[in-house]
JSON list of C-alpha atoms in Angstrom, two decimals:
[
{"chain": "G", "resi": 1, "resn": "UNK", "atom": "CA", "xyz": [24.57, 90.87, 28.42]},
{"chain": "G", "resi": 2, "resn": "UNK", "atom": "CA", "xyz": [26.99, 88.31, 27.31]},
{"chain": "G", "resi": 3, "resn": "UNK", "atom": "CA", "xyz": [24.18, 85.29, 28.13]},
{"chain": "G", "resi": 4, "resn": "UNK", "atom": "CA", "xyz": [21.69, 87.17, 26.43]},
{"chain": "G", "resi": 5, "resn": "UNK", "atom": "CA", "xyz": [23.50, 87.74, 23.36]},
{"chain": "G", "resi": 6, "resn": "UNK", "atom": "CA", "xyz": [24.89, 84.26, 22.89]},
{"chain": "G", "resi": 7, "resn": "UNK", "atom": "CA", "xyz": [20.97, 83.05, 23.16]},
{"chain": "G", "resi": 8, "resn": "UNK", "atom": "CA", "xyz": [19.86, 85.06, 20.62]},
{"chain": "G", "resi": 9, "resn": "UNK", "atom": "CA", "xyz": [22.16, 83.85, 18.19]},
{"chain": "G", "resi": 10, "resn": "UNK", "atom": "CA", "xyz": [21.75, 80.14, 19.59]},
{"chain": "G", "resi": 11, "resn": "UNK", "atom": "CA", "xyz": [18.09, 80.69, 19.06]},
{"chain": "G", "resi": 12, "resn": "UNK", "atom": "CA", "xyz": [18.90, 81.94, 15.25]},
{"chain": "G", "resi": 13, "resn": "UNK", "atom": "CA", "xyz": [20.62, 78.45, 14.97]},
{"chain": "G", "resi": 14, "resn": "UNK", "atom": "CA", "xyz": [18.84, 76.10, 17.17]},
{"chain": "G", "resi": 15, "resn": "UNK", "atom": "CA", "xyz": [16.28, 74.36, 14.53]},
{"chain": "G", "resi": 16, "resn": "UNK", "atom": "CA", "xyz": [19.01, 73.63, 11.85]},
{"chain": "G", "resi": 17, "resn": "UNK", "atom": "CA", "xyz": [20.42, 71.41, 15.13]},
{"chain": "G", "resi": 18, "resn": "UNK", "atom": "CA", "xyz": [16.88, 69.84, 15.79]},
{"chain": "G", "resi": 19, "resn": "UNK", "atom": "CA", "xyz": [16.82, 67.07, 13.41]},
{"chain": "G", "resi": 20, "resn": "UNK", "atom": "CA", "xyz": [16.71, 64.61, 16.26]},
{"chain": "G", "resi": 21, "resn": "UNK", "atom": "CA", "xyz": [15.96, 66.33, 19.43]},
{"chain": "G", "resi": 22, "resn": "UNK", "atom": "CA", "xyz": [11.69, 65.57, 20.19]},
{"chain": "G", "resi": 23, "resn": "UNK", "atom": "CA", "xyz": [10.24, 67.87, 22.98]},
{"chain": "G", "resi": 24, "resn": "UNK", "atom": "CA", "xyz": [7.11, 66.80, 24.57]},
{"chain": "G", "resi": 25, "resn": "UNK", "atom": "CA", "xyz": [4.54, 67.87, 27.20]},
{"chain": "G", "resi": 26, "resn": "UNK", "atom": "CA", "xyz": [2.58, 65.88, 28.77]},
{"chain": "G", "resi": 27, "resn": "UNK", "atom": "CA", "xyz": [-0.98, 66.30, 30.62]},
{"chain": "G", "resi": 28, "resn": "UNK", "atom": "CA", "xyz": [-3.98, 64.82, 32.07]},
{"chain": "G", "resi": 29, "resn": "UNK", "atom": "CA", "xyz": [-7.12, 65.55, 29.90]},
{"chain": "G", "resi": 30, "resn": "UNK", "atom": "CA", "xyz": [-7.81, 68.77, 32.24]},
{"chain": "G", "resi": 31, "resn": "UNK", "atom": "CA", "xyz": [-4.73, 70.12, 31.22]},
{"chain": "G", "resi": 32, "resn": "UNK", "atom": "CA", "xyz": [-2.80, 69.33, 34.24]},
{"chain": "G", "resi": 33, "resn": "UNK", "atom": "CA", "xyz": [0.75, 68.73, 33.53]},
{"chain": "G", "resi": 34, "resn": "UNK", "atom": "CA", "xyz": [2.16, 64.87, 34.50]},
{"chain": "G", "resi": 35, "resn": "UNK", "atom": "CA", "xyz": [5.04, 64.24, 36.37]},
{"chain": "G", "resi": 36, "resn": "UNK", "atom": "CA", "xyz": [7.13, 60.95, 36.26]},
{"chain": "G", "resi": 37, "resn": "UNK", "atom": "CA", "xyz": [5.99, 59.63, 33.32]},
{"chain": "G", "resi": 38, "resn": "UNK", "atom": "CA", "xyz": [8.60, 57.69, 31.16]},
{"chain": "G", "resi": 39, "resn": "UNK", "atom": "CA", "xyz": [9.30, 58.58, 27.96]},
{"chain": "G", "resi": 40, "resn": "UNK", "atom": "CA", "xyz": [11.20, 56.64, 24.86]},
{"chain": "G", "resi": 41, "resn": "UNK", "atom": "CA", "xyz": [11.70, 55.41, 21.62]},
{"chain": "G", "resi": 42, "resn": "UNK", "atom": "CA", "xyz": [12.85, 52.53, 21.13]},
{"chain": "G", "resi": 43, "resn": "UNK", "atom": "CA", "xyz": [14.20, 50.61, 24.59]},
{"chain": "G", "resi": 44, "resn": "UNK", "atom": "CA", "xyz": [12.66, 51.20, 27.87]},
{"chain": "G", "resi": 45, "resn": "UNK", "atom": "CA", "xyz": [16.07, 51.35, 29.19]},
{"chain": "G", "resi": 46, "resn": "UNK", "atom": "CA", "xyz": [16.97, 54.16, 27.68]},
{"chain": "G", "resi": 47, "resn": "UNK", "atom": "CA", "xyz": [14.40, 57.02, 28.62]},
{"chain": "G", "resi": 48, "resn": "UNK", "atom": "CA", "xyz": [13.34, 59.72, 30.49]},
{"chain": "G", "resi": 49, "resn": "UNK", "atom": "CA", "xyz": [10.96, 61.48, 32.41]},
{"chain": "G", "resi": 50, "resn": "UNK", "atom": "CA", "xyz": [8.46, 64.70, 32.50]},
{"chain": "G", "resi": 51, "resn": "UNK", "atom": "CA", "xyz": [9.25, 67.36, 34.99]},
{"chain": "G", "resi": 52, "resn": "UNK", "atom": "CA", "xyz": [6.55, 69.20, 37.24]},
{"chain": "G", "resi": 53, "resn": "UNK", "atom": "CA", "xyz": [5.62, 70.96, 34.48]},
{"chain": "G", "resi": 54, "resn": "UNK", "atom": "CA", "xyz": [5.11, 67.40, 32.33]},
{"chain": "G", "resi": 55, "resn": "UNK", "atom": "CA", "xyz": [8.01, 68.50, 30.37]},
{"chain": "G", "resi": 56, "resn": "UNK", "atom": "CA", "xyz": [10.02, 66.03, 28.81]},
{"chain": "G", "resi": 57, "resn": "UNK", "atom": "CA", "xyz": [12.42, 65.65, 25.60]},
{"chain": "G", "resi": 58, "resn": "UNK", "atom": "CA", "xyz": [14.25, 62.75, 23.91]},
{"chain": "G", "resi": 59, "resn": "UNK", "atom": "CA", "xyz": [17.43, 62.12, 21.50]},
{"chain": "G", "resi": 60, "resn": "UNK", "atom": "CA", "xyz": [18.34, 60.86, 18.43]},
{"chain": "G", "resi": 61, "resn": "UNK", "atom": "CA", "xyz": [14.53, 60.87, 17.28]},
{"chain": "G", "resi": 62, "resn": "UNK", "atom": "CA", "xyz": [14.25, 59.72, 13.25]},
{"chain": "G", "resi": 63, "resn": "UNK", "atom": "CA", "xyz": [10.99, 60.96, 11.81]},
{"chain": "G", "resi": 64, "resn": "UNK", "atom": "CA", "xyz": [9.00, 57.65, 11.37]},
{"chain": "G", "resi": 65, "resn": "UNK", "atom": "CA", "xyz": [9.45, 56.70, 15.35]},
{"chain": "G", "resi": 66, "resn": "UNK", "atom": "CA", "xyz": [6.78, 56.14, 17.64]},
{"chain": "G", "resi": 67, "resn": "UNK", "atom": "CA", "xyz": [6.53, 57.28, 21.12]},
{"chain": "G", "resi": 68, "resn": "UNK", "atom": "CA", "xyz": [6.60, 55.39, 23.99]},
{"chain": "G", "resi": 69, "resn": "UNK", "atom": "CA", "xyz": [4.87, 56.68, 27.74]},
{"chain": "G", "resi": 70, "resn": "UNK", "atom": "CA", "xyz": [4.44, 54.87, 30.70]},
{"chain": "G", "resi": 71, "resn": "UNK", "atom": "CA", "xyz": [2.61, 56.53, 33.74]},
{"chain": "G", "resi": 72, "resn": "UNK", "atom": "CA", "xyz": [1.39, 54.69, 36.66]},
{"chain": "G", "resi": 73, "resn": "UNK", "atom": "CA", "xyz": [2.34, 51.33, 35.42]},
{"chain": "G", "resi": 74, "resn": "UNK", "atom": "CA", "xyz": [-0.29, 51.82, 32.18]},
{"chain": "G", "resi": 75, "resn": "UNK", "atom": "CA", "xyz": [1.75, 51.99, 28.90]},
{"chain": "G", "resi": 76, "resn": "UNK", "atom": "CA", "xyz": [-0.07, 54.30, 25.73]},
{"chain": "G", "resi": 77, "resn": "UNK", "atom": "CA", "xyz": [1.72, 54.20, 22.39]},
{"chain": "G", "resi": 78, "resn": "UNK", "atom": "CA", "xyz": [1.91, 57.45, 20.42]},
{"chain": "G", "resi": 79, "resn": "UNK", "atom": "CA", "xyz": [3.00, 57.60, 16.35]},
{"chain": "G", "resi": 80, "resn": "UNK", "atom": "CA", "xyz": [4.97, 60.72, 16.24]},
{"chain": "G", "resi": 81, "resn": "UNK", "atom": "CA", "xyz": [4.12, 61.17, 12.08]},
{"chain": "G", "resi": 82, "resn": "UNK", "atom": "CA", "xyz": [7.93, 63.43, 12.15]},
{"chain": "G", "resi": 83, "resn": "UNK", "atom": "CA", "xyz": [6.78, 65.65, 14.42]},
{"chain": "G", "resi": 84, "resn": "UNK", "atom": "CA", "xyz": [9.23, 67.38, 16.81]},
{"chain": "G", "resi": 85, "resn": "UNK", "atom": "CA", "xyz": [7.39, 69.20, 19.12]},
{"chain": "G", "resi": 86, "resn": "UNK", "atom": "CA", "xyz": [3.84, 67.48, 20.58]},
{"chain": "G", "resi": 87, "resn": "UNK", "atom": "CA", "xyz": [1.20, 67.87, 23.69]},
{"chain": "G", "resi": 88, "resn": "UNK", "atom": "CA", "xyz": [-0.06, 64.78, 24.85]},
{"chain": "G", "resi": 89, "resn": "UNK", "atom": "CA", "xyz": [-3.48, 64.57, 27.04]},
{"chain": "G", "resi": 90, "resn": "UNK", "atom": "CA", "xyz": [-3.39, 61.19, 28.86]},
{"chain": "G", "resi": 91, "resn": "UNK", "atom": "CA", "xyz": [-6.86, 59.58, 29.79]},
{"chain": "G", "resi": 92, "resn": "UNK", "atom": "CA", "xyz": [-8.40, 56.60, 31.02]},
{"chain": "G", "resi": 93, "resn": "UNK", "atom": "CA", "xyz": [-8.22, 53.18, 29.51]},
{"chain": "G", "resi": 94, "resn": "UNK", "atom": "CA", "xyz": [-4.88, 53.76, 27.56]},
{"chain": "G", "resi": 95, "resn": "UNK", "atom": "CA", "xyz": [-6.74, 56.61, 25.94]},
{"chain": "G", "resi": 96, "resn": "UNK", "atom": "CA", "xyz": [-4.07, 59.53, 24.34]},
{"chain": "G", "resi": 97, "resn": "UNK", "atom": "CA", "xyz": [-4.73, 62.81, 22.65]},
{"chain": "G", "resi": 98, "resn": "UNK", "atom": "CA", "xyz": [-1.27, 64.24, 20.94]},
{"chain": "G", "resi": 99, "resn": "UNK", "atom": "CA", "xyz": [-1.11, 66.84, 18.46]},
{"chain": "G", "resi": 100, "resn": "UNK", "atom": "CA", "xyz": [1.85, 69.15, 17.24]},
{"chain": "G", "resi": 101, "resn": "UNK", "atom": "CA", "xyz": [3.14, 71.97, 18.69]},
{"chain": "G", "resi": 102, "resn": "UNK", "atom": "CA", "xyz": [5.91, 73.27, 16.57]},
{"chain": "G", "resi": 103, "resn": "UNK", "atom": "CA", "xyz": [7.42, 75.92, 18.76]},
{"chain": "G", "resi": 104, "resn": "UNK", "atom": "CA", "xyz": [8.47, 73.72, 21.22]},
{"chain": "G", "resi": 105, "resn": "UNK", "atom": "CA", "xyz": [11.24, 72.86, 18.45]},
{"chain": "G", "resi": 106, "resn": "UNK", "atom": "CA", "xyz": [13.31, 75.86, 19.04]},
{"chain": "G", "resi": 107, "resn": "UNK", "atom": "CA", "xyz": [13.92, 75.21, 22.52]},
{"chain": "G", "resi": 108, "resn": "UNK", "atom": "CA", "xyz": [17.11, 73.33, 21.63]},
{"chain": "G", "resi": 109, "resn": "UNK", "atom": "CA", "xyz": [18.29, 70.48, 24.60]},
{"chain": "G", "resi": 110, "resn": "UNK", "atom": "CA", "xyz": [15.93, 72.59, 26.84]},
{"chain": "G", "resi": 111, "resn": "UNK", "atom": "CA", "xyz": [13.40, 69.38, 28.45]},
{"chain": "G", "resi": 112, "resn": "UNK", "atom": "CA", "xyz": [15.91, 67.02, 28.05]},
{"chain": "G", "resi": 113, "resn": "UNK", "atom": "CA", "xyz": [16.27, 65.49, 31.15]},
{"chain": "G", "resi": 114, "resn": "UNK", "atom": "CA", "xyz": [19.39, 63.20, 32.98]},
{"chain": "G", "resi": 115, "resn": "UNK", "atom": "CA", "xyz": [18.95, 59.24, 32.99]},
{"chain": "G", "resi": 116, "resn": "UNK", "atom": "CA", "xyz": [19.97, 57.52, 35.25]},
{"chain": "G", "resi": 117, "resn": "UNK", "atom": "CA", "xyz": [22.78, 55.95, 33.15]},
{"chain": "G", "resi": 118, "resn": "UNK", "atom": "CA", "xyz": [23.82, 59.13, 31.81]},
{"chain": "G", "resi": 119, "resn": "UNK", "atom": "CA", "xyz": [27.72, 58.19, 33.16]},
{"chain": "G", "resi": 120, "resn": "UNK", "atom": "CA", "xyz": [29.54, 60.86, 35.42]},
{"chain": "G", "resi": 121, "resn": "UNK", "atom": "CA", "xyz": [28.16, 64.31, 35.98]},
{"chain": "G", "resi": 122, "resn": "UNK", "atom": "CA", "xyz": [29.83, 67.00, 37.85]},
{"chain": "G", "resi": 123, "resn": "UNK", "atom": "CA", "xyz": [27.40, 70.01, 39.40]},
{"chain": "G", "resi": 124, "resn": "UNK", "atom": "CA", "xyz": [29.15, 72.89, 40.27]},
{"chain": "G", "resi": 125, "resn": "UNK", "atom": "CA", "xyz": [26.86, 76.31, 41.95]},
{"chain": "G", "resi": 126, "resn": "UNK", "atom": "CA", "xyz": [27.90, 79.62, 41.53]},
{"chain": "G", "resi": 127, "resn": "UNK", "atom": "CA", "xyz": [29.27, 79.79, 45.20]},
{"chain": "G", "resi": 128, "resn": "UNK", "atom": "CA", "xyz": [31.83, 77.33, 44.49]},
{"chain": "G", "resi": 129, "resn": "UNK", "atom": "CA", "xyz": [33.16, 79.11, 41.24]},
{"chain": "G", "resi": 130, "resn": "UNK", "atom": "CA", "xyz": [33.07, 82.26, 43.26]},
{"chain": "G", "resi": 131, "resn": "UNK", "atom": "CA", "xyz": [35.46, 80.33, 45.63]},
{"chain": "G", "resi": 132, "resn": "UNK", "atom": "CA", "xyz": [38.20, 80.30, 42.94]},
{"chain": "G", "resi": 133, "resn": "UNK", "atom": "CA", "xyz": [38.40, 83.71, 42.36]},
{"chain": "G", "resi": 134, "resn": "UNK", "atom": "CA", "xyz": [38.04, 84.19, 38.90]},
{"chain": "G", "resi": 135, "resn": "UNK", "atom": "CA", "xyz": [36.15, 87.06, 36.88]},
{"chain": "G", "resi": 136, "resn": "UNK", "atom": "CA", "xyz": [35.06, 84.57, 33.73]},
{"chain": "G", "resi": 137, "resn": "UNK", "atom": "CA", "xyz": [33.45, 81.34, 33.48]},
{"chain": "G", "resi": 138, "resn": "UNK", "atom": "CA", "xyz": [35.76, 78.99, 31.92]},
{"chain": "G", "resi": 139, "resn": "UNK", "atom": "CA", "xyz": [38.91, 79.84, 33.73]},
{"chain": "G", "resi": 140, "resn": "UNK", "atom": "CA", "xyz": [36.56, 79.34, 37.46]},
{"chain": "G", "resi": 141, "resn": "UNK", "atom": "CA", "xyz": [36.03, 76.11, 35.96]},
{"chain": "G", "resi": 142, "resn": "UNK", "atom": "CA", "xyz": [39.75, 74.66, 34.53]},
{"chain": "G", "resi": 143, "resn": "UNK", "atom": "CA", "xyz": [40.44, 75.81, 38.63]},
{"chain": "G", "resi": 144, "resn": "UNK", "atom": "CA", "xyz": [37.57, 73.72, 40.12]},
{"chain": "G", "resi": 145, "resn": "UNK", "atom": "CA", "xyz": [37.16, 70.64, 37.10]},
{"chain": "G", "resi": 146, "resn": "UNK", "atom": "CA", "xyz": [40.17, 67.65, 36.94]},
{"chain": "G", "resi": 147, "resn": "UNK", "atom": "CA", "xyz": [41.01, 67.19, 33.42]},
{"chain": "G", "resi": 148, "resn": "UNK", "atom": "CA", "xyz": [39.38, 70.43, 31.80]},
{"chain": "G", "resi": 149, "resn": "UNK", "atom": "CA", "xyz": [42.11, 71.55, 29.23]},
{"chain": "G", "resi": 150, "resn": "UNK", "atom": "CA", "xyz": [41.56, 75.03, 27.85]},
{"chain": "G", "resi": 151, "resn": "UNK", "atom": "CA", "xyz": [44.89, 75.41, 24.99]},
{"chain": "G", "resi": 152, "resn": "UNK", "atom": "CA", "xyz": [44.93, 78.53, 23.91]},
{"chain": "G", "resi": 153, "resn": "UNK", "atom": "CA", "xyz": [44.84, 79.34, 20.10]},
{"chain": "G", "resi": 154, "resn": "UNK", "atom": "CA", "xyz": [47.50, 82.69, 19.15]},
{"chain": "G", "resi": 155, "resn": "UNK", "atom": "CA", "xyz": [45.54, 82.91, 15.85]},
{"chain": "G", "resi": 156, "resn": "UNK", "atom": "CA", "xyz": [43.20, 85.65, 15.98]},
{"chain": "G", "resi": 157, "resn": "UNK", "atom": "CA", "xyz": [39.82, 84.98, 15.19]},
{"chain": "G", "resi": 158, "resn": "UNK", "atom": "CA", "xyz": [39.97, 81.44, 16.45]},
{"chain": "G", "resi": 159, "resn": "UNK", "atom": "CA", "xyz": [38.41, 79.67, 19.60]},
{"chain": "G", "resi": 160, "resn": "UNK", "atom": "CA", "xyz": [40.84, 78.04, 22.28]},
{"chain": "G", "resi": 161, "resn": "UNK", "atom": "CA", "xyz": [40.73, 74.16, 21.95]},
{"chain": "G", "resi": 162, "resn": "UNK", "atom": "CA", "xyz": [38.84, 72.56, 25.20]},
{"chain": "G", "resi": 163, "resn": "UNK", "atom": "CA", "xyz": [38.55, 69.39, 26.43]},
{"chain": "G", "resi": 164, "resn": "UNK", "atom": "CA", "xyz": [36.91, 68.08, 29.02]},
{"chain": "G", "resi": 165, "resn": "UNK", "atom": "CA", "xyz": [37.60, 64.34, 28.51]},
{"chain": "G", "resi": 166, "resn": "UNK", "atom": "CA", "xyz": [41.14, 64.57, 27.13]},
{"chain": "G", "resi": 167, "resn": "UNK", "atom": "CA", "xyz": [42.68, 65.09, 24.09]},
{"chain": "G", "resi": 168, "resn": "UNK", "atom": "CA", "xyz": [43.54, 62.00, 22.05]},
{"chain": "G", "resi": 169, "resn": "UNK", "atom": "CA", "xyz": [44.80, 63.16, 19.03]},
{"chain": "G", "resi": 170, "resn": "UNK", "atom": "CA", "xyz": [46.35, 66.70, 18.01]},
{"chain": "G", "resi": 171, "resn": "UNK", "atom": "CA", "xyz": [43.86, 66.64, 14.73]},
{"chain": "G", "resi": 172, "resn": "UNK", "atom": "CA", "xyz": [41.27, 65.16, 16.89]},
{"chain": "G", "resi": 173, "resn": "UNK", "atom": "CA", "xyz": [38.09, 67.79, 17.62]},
{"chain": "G", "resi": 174, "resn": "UNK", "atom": "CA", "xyz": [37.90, 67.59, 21.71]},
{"chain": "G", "resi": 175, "resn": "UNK", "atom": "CA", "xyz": [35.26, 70.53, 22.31]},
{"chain": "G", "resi": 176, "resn": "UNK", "atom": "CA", "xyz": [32.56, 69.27, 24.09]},
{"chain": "G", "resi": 177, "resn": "UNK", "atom": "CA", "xyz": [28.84, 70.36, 23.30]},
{"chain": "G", "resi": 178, "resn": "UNK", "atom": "CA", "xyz": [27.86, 74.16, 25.04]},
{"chain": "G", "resi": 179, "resn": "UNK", "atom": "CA", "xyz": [24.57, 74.86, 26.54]},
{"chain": "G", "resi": 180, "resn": "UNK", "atom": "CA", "xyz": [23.41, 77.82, 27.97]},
{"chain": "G", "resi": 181, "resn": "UNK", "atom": "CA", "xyz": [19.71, 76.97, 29.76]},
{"chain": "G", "resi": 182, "resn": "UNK", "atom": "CA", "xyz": [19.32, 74.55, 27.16]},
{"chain": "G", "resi": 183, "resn": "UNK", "atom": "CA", "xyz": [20.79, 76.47, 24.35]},
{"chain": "G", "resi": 184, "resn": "UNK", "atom": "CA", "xyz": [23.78, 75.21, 22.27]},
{"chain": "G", "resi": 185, "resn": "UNK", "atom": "CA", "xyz": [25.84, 77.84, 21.41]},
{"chain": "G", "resi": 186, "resn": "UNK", "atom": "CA", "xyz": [29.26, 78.18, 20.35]},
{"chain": "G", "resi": 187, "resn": "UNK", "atom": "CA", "xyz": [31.45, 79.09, 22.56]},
{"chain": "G", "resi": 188, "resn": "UNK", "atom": "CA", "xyz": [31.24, 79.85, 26.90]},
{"chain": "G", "resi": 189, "resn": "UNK", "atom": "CA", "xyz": [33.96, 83.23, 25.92]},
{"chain": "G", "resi": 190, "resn": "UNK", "atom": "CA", "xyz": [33.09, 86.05, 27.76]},
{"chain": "G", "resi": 191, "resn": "UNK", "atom": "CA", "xyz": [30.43, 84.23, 30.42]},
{"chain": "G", "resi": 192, "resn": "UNK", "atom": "CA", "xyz": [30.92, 86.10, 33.69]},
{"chain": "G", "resi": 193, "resn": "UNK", "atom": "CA", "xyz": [30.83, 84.13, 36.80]},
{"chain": "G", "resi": 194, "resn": "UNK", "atom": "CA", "xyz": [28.33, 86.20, 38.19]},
{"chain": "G", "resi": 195, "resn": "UNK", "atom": "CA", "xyz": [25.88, 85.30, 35.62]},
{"chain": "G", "resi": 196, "resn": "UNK", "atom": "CA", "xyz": [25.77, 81.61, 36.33]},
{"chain": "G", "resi": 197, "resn": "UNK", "atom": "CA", "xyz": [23.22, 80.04, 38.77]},
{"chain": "G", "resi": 198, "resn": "UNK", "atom": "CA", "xyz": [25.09, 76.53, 38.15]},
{"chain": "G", "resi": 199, "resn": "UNK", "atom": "CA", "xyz": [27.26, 74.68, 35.18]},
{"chain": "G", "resi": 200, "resn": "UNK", "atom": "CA", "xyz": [26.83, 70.78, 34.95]},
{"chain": "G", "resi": 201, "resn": "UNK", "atom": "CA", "xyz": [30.12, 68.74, 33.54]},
{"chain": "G", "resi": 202, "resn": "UNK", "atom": "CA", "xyz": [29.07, 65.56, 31.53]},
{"chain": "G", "resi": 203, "resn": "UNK", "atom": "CA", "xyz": [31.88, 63.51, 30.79]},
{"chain": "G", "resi": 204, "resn": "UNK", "atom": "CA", "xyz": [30.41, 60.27, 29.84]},
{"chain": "G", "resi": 205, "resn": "UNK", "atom": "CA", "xyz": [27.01, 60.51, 28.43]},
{"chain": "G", "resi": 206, "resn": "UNK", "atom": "CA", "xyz": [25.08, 59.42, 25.06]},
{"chain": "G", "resi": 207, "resn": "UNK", "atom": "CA", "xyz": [22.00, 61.87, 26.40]},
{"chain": "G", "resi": 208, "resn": "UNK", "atom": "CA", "xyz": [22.66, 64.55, 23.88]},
{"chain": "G", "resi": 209, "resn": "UNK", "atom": "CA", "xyz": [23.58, 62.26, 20.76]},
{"chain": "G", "resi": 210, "resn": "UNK", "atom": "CA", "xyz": [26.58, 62.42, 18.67]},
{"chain": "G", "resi": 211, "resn": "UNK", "atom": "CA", "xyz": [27.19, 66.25, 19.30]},
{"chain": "G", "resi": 212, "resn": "UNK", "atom": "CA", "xyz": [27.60, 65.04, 22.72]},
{"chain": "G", "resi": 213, "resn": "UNK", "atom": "CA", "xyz": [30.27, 62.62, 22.17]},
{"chain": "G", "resi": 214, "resn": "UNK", "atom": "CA", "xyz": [33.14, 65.02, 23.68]},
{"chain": "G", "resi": 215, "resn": "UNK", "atom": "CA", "xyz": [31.27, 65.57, 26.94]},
{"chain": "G", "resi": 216, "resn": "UNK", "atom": "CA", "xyz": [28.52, 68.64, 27.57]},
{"chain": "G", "resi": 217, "resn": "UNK", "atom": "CA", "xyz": [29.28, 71.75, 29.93]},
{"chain": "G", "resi": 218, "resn": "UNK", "atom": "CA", "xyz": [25.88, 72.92, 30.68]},
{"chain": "G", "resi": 219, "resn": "UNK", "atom": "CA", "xyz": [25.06, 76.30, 32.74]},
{"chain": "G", "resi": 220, "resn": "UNK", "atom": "CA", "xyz": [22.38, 77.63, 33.75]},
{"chain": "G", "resi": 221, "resn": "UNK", "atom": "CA", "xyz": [22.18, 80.78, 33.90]},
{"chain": "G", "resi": 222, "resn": "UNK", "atom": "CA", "xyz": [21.22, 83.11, 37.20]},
{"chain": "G", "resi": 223, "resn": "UNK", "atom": "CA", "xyz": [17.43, 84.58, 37.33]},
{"chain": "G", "resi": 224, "resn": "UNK", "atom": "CA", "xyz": [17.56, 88.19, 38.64]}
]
């Protein structure tokens, strides 16, 4: 119940967070979703790529960029007129189709996908927090994850300070970014071990932008 709730009021939130986040899915022009195709802005060395499902989403997205996609070594060009949320047919001789589908903005981080420079990541399943022996999420994971600091905070009312990159500076802000299957939300309180599938540490990454900057703990939650 606690995942469920803490979506709802991520998904109450989510587009006031969406400024820069673009989420894209790509197809052929029968409708068949693309895999592998690279997507990006500005520098083909910073990109990403559409799932099975020709899912794909990008950072740090200012409304007069233009889409780049490359897919099987053919490279089509797409202006993006502010939108945040497009299908894309791709045809023969460089041809593209895109128009706007605006509900794929509230799916928060949800198709963005790791790079291959996105620094260290740390998967853990729900077996191995199981292992440790605690009931709730975030103390299974200061047992299994070097460096995770959870302080807590004797004012009622107010969050623990976490960190899972350090803490440099007693006024410094060290949370890192929450996502719950794509989600941000505000706080991983309350998360039962048993209702993860898997929780991915990023300690070094610029995928998610400057809410990022701390680090991400990702889960995702477990499908009954």
């Amino acid at each position: 119940m606690a995942l469920i709730s803490m979506l709802m009021i991520a998904m109450s939130t989510t587009a006031q967070n969406n400024d820069k986040l673009l989420n894209g899915i790509v197809t052929d022009l029968a409708g068949e979703p693309l895999r592998k195709v690279k997507a990006y802005i500005k520098s083909p060395k910073i990109y990403t790529v559409s799932d099975k499902k020709g899912r794909f989403g990008l950072t740090e997205v200012n409304d007069d960029d233009t889409l780049h996609l490359v897919y099987k070594k053919e490279h089509y060009i797409i202006p993006l007129n502010g939108h945040k949320g497009v299908r894309i047919k791709l045809g023969d001789q460089l041809n593209a189709i895109s128009e706007a589908d605006e509900k794929l903005v509230y799916i928060g981080y949800g198709f963005v996908k790791r790079r291959e420079h996105m620094g260290s990541t740390n998967t853990i399943t729900r077996e191995e927090l199981e292992r440790t022996g605690q009931t709730f999420l975030m103390a299974a994971l200061q047992s299994r994850v070097p460096n995770l600091s959870i302080i807590s905070n004797s004012v009622p009312g107010q969050k623990s300070m976490v960190s899972i990159r350090g803490i440099d500076s007693v006024y410094g802000d060290p949370t890192p970014l929450y996502l719950i299957d794509g989600m941000p939300v505000e706080s991983l309180d309350g998360i039962f071990v048993q209702q993860v599938e898997s929780v991915d540490i990023i300690k070094d990454s610029n995928i998610y932008g400057a809410r990022g900057s701390n680090g991400v703990i990702s889960v995702q939650s477990r499908k009954h």
